[in-house]
């Protein structure tokens, strides 16, 4: 078993621990009514997208998500939350350093013994979700679970769905598709983006991700009989039928969307295996992006 397989299989337990820990981190996480930005790089940026949409949708306050390198320093926020598995990513550390003394910051990380500890005002440590793999799975979903629980949006049913996502077989023939499109709405757009990234990183697959309503505005033109279109959450009316009408394969997300992401992680590993690739050694990637001066 690869590191990434071992780590993605541990997600139900990690989510349970994160939900239990959330009340103890309340002071470090955004309070209701605060204007908040959530930032990250790569996978963490996509989790930031999901968390921001969840928080604002829950009526907790205006919430934006940014890639750390694209943060708008001219805007005013009550708190900035940085998601960083390694605690060493250059863009995140640069951002936290520039905000020091002007805006309260919180870092959610897997490793506190890194520069992020001194770069931020508050640190939330999810060391039980740390990973050996380059390809992120459990830290990302565990960080999002922490934020969902902080918002009161996590339930035991989410963990049960994750167990189902790990035990139920993937749809027959799905690994043989040549192109994968992931769709979301609201907070699940970030999950769709992350599913696409997993397929690119682990399996070198041709993948795309879109807000579901945008799929009709051009991207559906690529759909063929070897294309799989996977919906995270409830699909817009008529979209499934339209995709099937092209001859493409429609995958309906029936589990909690975060558990559907676990299924997509499994697919990435399965496609990598089919193609003779090692998902623990993705091409051109390292565990953390540290830029030389």
Tab-separated table of C-alpha atoms in Angstrom:
chain	number	residue	atom	x	y	z
A	1	UNK	CA	0.000	0.000	0.000
A	2	UNK	CA	1.306	3.451	-0.898
A	3	UNK	CA	1.548	6.263	1.643
A	4	UNK	CA	-1.285	8.119	-0.062
A	5	UNK	CA	-3.562	5.053	0.113
A	6	UNK	CA	-2.804	4.531	3.786
A	7	UNK	CA	-3.463	8.188	4.538
A	8	UNK	CA	-6.679	8.520	2.578
A	9	UNK	CA	-8.035	5.404	4.308
A	10	UNK	CA	-7.529	7.029	7.725
A	11	UNK	CA	-9.795	9.996	7.031
A	12	UNK	CA	-12.893	8.910	8.987
A	13	UNK	CA	-10.855	8.702	12.189
A	14	UNK	CA	-9.100	12.010	11.481
A	15	UNK	CA	-12.417	13.757	10.870
A	16	UNK	CA	-13.792	12.443	14.145
A	17	UNK	CA	-10.770	13.729	16.054
A	18	UNK	CA	-10.921	17.126	14.334
A	19	UNK	CA	-14.608	17.558	15.149
A	20	UNK	CA	-13.935	16.694	18.775
A	21	UNK	CA	-11.043	19.170	18.916
A	22	UNK	CA	-12.901	22.065	17.279
A	23	UNK	CA	-14.498	23.511	20.466
A	24	UNK	CA	-11.071	23.847	22.057
A	25	UNK	CA	-9.843	26.027	19.193
A	26	UNK	CA	-12.775	28.434	19.159
A	27	UNK	CA	-10.704	31.444	20.219
A	28	UNK	CA	-8.265	30.973	17.330
A	29	UNK	CA	-10.928	30.482	14.652
A	30	UNK	CA	-13.172	33.182	13.151
A	31	UNK	CA	-16.000	34.469	15.319
A	32	UNK	CA	-19.469	35.088	13.942
A	33	UNK	CA	-19.683	38.469	12.265
A	34	UNK	CA	-15.984	38.840	11.539
A	35	UNK	CA	-14.848	39.683	8.010
A	36	UNK	CA	-12.472	36.846	7.171
A	37	UNK	CA	-10.077	35.734	4.443
A	38	UNK	CA	-8.934	32.112	4.178
A	39	UNK	CA	-5.759	31.474	2.216
A	40	UNK	CA	-3.627	28.591	1.057
A	41	UNK	CA	-1.683	27.178	-1.864
A	42	UNK	CA	-2.650	24.263	-4.096
A	43	UNK	CA	-4.910	21.855	-2.235
A	44	UNK	CA	-5.118	24.219	0.735
A	45	UNK	CA	-6.399	26.982	-1.543
A	46	UNK	CA	-9.216	24.748	-2.762
A	47	UNK	CA	-10.118	23.856	0.829
A	48	UNK	CA	-10.112	27.597	1.551
A	49	UNK	CA	-12.633	28.071	-1.278
A	50	UNK	CA	-14.922	25.451	0.238
A	51	UNK	CA	-14.580	26.789	3.789
A	52	UNK	CA	-15.207	30.390	2.730
A	53	UNK	CA	-18.401	29.474	0.886
A	54	UNK	CA	-19.609	27.385	3.834
A	55	UNK	CA	-18.984	30.160	6.360
A	56	UNK	CA	-20.609	32.907	4.334
A	57	UNK	CA	-23.502	30.625	3.400
A	58	UNK	CA	-24.065	29.915	7.085
A	59	UNK	CA	-24.526	33.631	7.766
A	60	UNK	CA	-21.328	33.880	9.823
A	61	UNK	CA	-19.915	36.861	7.937
A	62	UNK	CA	-18.308	37.925	4.698
A	63	UNK	CA	-15.608	35.399	3.842
A	64	UNK	CA	-13.180	35.368	0.927
A	65	UNK	CA	-10.691	32.766	-0.278
A	66	UNK	CA	-7.397	33.538	-1.988
A	67	UNK	CA	-4.280	31.817	-3.184
A	68	UNK	CA	-1.675	33.132	-0.745
A	69	UNK	CA	0.276	34.707	-3.612
A	70	UNK	CA	-2.801	36.675	-4.731
A	71	UNK	CA	-3.923	38.160	-1.417
A	72	UNK	CA	-5.288	41.725	-1.800
A	73	UNK	CA	-3.364	43.667	0.808
A	74	UNK	CA	-5.482	46.750	0.236
A	75	UNK	CA	-8.543	45.078	1.782
A	76	UNK	CA	-9.348	45.078	5.471
A	77	UNK	CA	-10.129	41.832	7.324
A	78	UNK	CA	-10.820	41.033	10.958
A	79	UNK	CA	-8.887	37.771	10.675
A	80	UNK	CA	-6.901	35.848	8.077
A	81	UNK	CA	-6.773	32.058	8.345
A	82	UNK	CA	-3.941	30.251	6.552
A	83	UNK	CA	-4.158	26.539	5.742
A	84	UNK	CA	-0.673	25.042	5.443
A	85	UNK	CA	0.111	21.374	5.929
A	86	UNK	CA	3.885	21.785	6.130
A	87	UNK	CA	4.104	25.226	7.721
A	88	UNK	CA	6.973	26.015	5.365
A	89	UNK	CA	5.323	27.204	2.132
A	90	UNK	CA	7.010	30.409	1.024
A	91	UNK	CA	3.927	32.302	-0.159
A	92	UNK	CA	2.044	31.601	3.075
A	93	UNK	CA	4.945	32.650	5.293
A	94	UNK	CA	5.442	35.824	3.274
A	95	UNK	CA	1.751	36.685	3.642
A	96	UNK	CA	1.702	36.081	7.396
A	97	UNK	CA	4.847	38.164	7.798
A	98	UNK	CA	3.334	41.112	5.948
A	99	UNK	CA	0.187	40.978	8.071
A	100	UNK	CA	2.049	40.764	11.379
A	101	UNK	CA	0.889	43.489	13.735
A	102	UNK	CA	-1.909	44.718	11.451
A	103	UNK	CA	-4.373	41.841	11.083
A	104	UNK	CA	-4.939	38.886	13.456
A	105	UNK	CA	-3.847	35.642	11.802
A	106	UNK	CA	-4.375	31.944	12.455
A	107	UNK	CA	-2.517	29.059	10.837
A	108	UNK	CA	-3.983	25.561	10.627
A	109	UNK	CA	-1.055	23.194	10.174
A	110	UNK	CA	0.095	19.626	10.643
A	111	UNK	CA	3.566	20.511	11.911
A	112	UNK	CA	4.023	23.237	14.531
A	113	UNK	CA	7.799	22.816	14.633
A	114	UNK	CA	8.183	24.916	11.496
A	115	UNK	CA	8.477	28.647	10.726
A	116	UNK	CA	4.694	29.066	10.773
A	117	UNK	CA	4.660	28.938	14.584
A	118	UNK	CA	6.412	32.281	14.880
A	119	UNK	CA	4.860	33.800	11.748
A	120	UNK	CA	1.251	33.775	12.981
A	121	UNK	CA	-0.681	34.952	16.014
A	122	UNK	CA	-2.508	31.662	16.644
A	123	UNK	CA	-1.754	28.100	15.579
A	124	UNK	CA	-4.162	25.176	15.332
A	125	UNK	CA	-2.200	21.934	15.122
A	126	UNK	CA	-3.672	18.850	13.436
A	127	UNK	CA	-0.568	16.696	13.805
A	128	UNK	CA	-2.630	13.504	13.803
A	129	UNK	CA	-3.484	14.294	10.163
A	130	UNK	CA	0.103	14.885	9.005
A	131	UNK	CA	1.204	12.975	5.926
A	132	UNK	CA	4.301	11.411	4.402
A	133	UNK	CA	2.922	11.657	0.891
A	134	UNK	CA	3.441	14.574	-1.453
A	135	UNK	CA	-0.177	14.308	-2.604
A	136	UNK	CA	-2.450	15.739	0.099
A	137	UNK	CA	-5.517	13.813	1.192
A	138	UNK	CA	-6.275	13.570	4.903
A	139	UNK	CA	-4.765	16.851	6.120
A	140	UNK	CA	-6.817	18.854	3.645
A	141	UNK	CA	-10.118	17.175	4.439
A	142	UNK	CA	-9.385	17.185	8.174
A	143	UNK	CA	-8.694	20.929	8.148
A	144	UNK	CA	-11.979	21.479	6.334
A	145	UNK	CA	-13.751	19.232	8.836
A	146	UNK	CA	-12.353	21.339	11.685
A	147	UNK	CA	-13.821	24.462	10.088
A	148	UNK	CA	-17.142	22.738	9.342
A	149	UNK	CA	-17.376	21.620	12.954
A	150	UNK	CA	-16.538	25.141	14.145
A	151	UNK	CA	-19.511	26.337	12.084
A	152	UNK	CA	-21.765	23.624	13.494
A	153	UNK	CA	-22.024	21.963	10.067
A	154	UNK	CA	-20.342	18.629	10.802
A	155	UNK	CA	-22.312	15.540	11.821
A	156	UNK	CA	-21.578	11.867	12.428
A	157	UNK	CA	-23.318	11.159	9.121
A	158	UNK	CA	-20.386	12.766	7.300
A	159	UNK	CA	-17.995	10.241	8.869
A	160	UNK	CA	-20.352	7.393	8.042
A	161	UNK	CA	-20.414	8.542	4.419
A	162	UNK	CA	-16.612	8.633	4.403
A	163	UNK	CA	-16.528	4.999	5.503
A	164	UNK	CA	-18.927	4.161	2.689
A	165	UNK	CA	-16.718	6.048	0.234
A	166	UNK	CA	-13.789	3.880	1.285
A	167	UNK	CA	-15.586	0.533	1.246
A	168	UNK	CA	-17.958	0.706	-1.726
A	169	UNK	CA	-16.475	-0.201	-5.114
A	170	UNK	CA	-15.892	2.536	-7.636
A	171	UNK	CA	-18.252	2.501	-10.632
A	172	UNK	CA	-17.246	-0.240	-13.042
A	173	UNK	CA	-15.077	0.953	-15.912
A	174	UNK	CA	-14.525	4.422	-14.484
A	175	UNK	CA	-10.737	4.002	-14.394
A	176	UNK	CA	-10.751	3.461	-18.155
A	177	UNK	CA	-12.132	6.916	-18.936
A	178	UNK	CA	-9.731	9.231	-20.757
A	179	UNK	CA	-10.985	12.537	-19.355
A	180	UNK	CA	-12.573	13.530	-16.032
A	181	UNK	CA	-14.631	16.629	-15.282
A	182	UNK	CA	-15.663	17.524	-11.730
A	183	UNK	CA	-18.533	19.905	-11.019
A	184	UNK	CA	-19.714	21.679	-7.870
A	185	UNK	CA	-22.065	24.351	-6.595
A	186	UNK	CA	-21.436	26.757	-3.731
A	187	UNK	CA	-18.968	25.234	-1.289
A	188	UNK	CA	-18.499	22.123	-3.416
A	189	UNK	CA	-16.851	24.083	-6.245
A	190	UNK	CA	-13.682	24.004	-4.127
A	191	UNK	CA	-14.053	20.246	-3.714
A	192	UNK	CA	-14.466	19.814	-7.463
A	193	UNK	CA	-11.291	21.832	-8.018
A	194	UNK	CA	-9.464	19.635	-5.524
A	195	UNK	CA	-10.717	16.408	-7.141
A	196	UNK	CA	-9.300	17.596	-10.445
A	197	UNK	CA	-5.974	18.416	-8.814
A	198	UNK	CA	-5.768	14.932	-7.270
A	199	UNK	CA	-6.284	13.322	-10.675
A	200	UNK	CA	-3.574	15.484	-12.223
A	201	UNK	CA	-1.066	14.988	-9.421
A	202	UNK	CA	-1.432	11.272	-8.819
A	203	UNK	CA	-2.518	9.941	-12.210
A	204	UNK	CA	-1.357	12.566	-14.747
A	205	UNK	CA	-4.937	12.622	-16.004
A	206	UNK	CA	-6.664	15.152	-18.211
A	207	UNK	CA	-9.071	16.700	-15.734
A	208	UNK	CA	-11.073	19.893	-15.424
A	209	UNK	CA	-13.377	21.407	-12.805
A	210	UNK	CA	-16.138	23.987	-13.061
A	211	UNK	CA	-19.125	25.456	-11.258
A	212	UNK	CA	-21.906	23.164	-12.449
A	213	UNK	CA	-23.963	25.838	-14.173
A	214	UNK	CA	-20.892	26.933	-16.140
A	215	UNK	CA	-20.367	23.489	-17.664
A	216	UNK	CA	-22.945	24.198	-20.379
A	217	UNK	CA	-21.122	27.383	-21.385
A	218	UNK	CA	-18.456	25.719	-23.506
A	219	UNK	CA	-16.789	22.919	-21.512
A	220	UNK	CA	-19.500	20.362	-22.318
A	221	UNK	CA	-18.188	20.441	-25.894
A	222	UNK	CA	-15.286	18.171	-24.899
A	223	UNK	CA	-17.588	15.418	-23.640
A	224	UNK	CA	-17.324	12.087	-25.481
A	225	UNK	CA	-18.046	8.452	-24.771
A	226	UNK	CA	-14.837	8.158	-22.738
A	227	UNK	CA	-15.492	11.234	-20.592
A	228	UNK	CA	-16.698	11.029	-16.976
A	229	UNK	CA	-18.517	14.020	-15.469
A	230	UNK	CA	-18.751	13.796	-11.671
A	231	UNK	CA	-21.120	16.011	-9.690
A	232	UNK	CA	-20.356	17.027	-6.097
A	233	UNK	CA	-23.681	17.713	-4.408
A	234	UNK	CA	-27.042	18.339	-6.022
A	235	UNK	CA	-26.921	18.838	-9.780
A	236	UNK	CA	-28.747	21.623	-11.610
A	237	UNK	CA	-31.985	20.439	-13.158
A	238	UNK	CA	-31.498	18.770	-16.532
A	239	UNK	CA	-27.693	18.704	-16.480
A	240	UNK	CA	-27.366	14.949	-15.984
A	241	UNK	CA	-29.643	14.273	-18.931
A	242	UNK	CA	-27.758	16.744	-21.084
A	243	UNK	CA	-24.408	15.108	-20.297
A	244	UNK	CA	-25.771	11.622	-20.945
A	245	UNK	CA	-27.149	12.917	-24.236
A	246	UNK	CA	-23.594	13.612	-25.400
A	247	UNK	CA	-22.637	9.980	-24.820
A	248	UNK	CA	-20.547	10.898	-21.804
A	249	UNK	CA	-20.690	9.162	-18.444
A	250	UNK	CA	-22.472	10.943	-15.574
A	251	UNK	CA	-21.429	10.203	-11.970
A	252	UNK	CA	-24.018	11.347	-9.438
A	253	UNK	CA	-22.648	12.319	-6.034
A	254	UNK	CA	-24.872	10.541	-3.516
A	255	UNK	CA	-22.742	10.941	-0.379
A	256	UNK	CA	-21.821	14.032	1.620
A	257	UNK	CA	-19.678	16.047	-0.821
A	258	UNK	CA	-16.576	15.744	1.363
A	259	UNK	CA	-16.996	11.965	1.294
A	260	UNK	CA	-17.390	12.185	-2.485
A	261	UNK	CA	-13.938	13.780	-2.518
A	262	UNK	CA	-12.621	10.656	-0.782
A	263	UNK	CA	-14.067	8.602	-3.646
A	264	UNK	CA	-12.287	10.862	-6.116
A	265	UNK	CA	-9.035	10.393	-4.198
A	266	UNK	CA	-9.496	6.641	-4.528
A	267	UNK	CA	-10.125	7.051	-8.240
A	268	UNK	CA	-6.880	8.995	-8.647
A	269	UNK	CA	-4.930	6.187	-6.992
A	270	UNK	CA	-6.737	3.541	-9.064
A	271	UNK	CA	-6.060	5.342	-12.336
A	272	UNK	CA	-2.408	5.777	-11.344
A	273	UNK	CA	-2.142	2.052	-10.711
A	274	UNK	CA	-3.789	1.254	-14.052
A	275	UNK	CA	-1.225	3.456	-15.796
A	276	UNK	CA	1.743	2.052	-13.891
A	277	UNK	CA	2.405	5.262	-11.956
A	278	UNK	CA	3.501	5.677	-8.337
A	279	UNK	CA	1.142	8.192	-6.656
A	280	UNK	CA	3.717	8.696	-3.905
A	281	UNK	CA	6.109	10.173	-6.466
A	282	UNK	CA	4.136	12.677	-8.550
A	283	UNK	CA	6.050	14.223	-11.420
A	284	UNK	CA	7.811	17.554	-10.764
A	285	UNK	CA	6.275	17.949	-7.277
A	286	UNK	CA	7.616	18.213	-3.716
A	287	UNK	CA	5.818	18.086	-0.391
A	288	UNK	CA	6.203	21.837	0.152
A	289	UNK	CA	7.030	24.647	-2.259
A	290	UNK	CA	9.927	26.616	-0.771
A	291	UNK	CA	11.171	29.353	-3.083
A	292	UNK	CA	14.817	30.311	-3.108
A	293	UNK	CA	15.588	33.982	-2.392
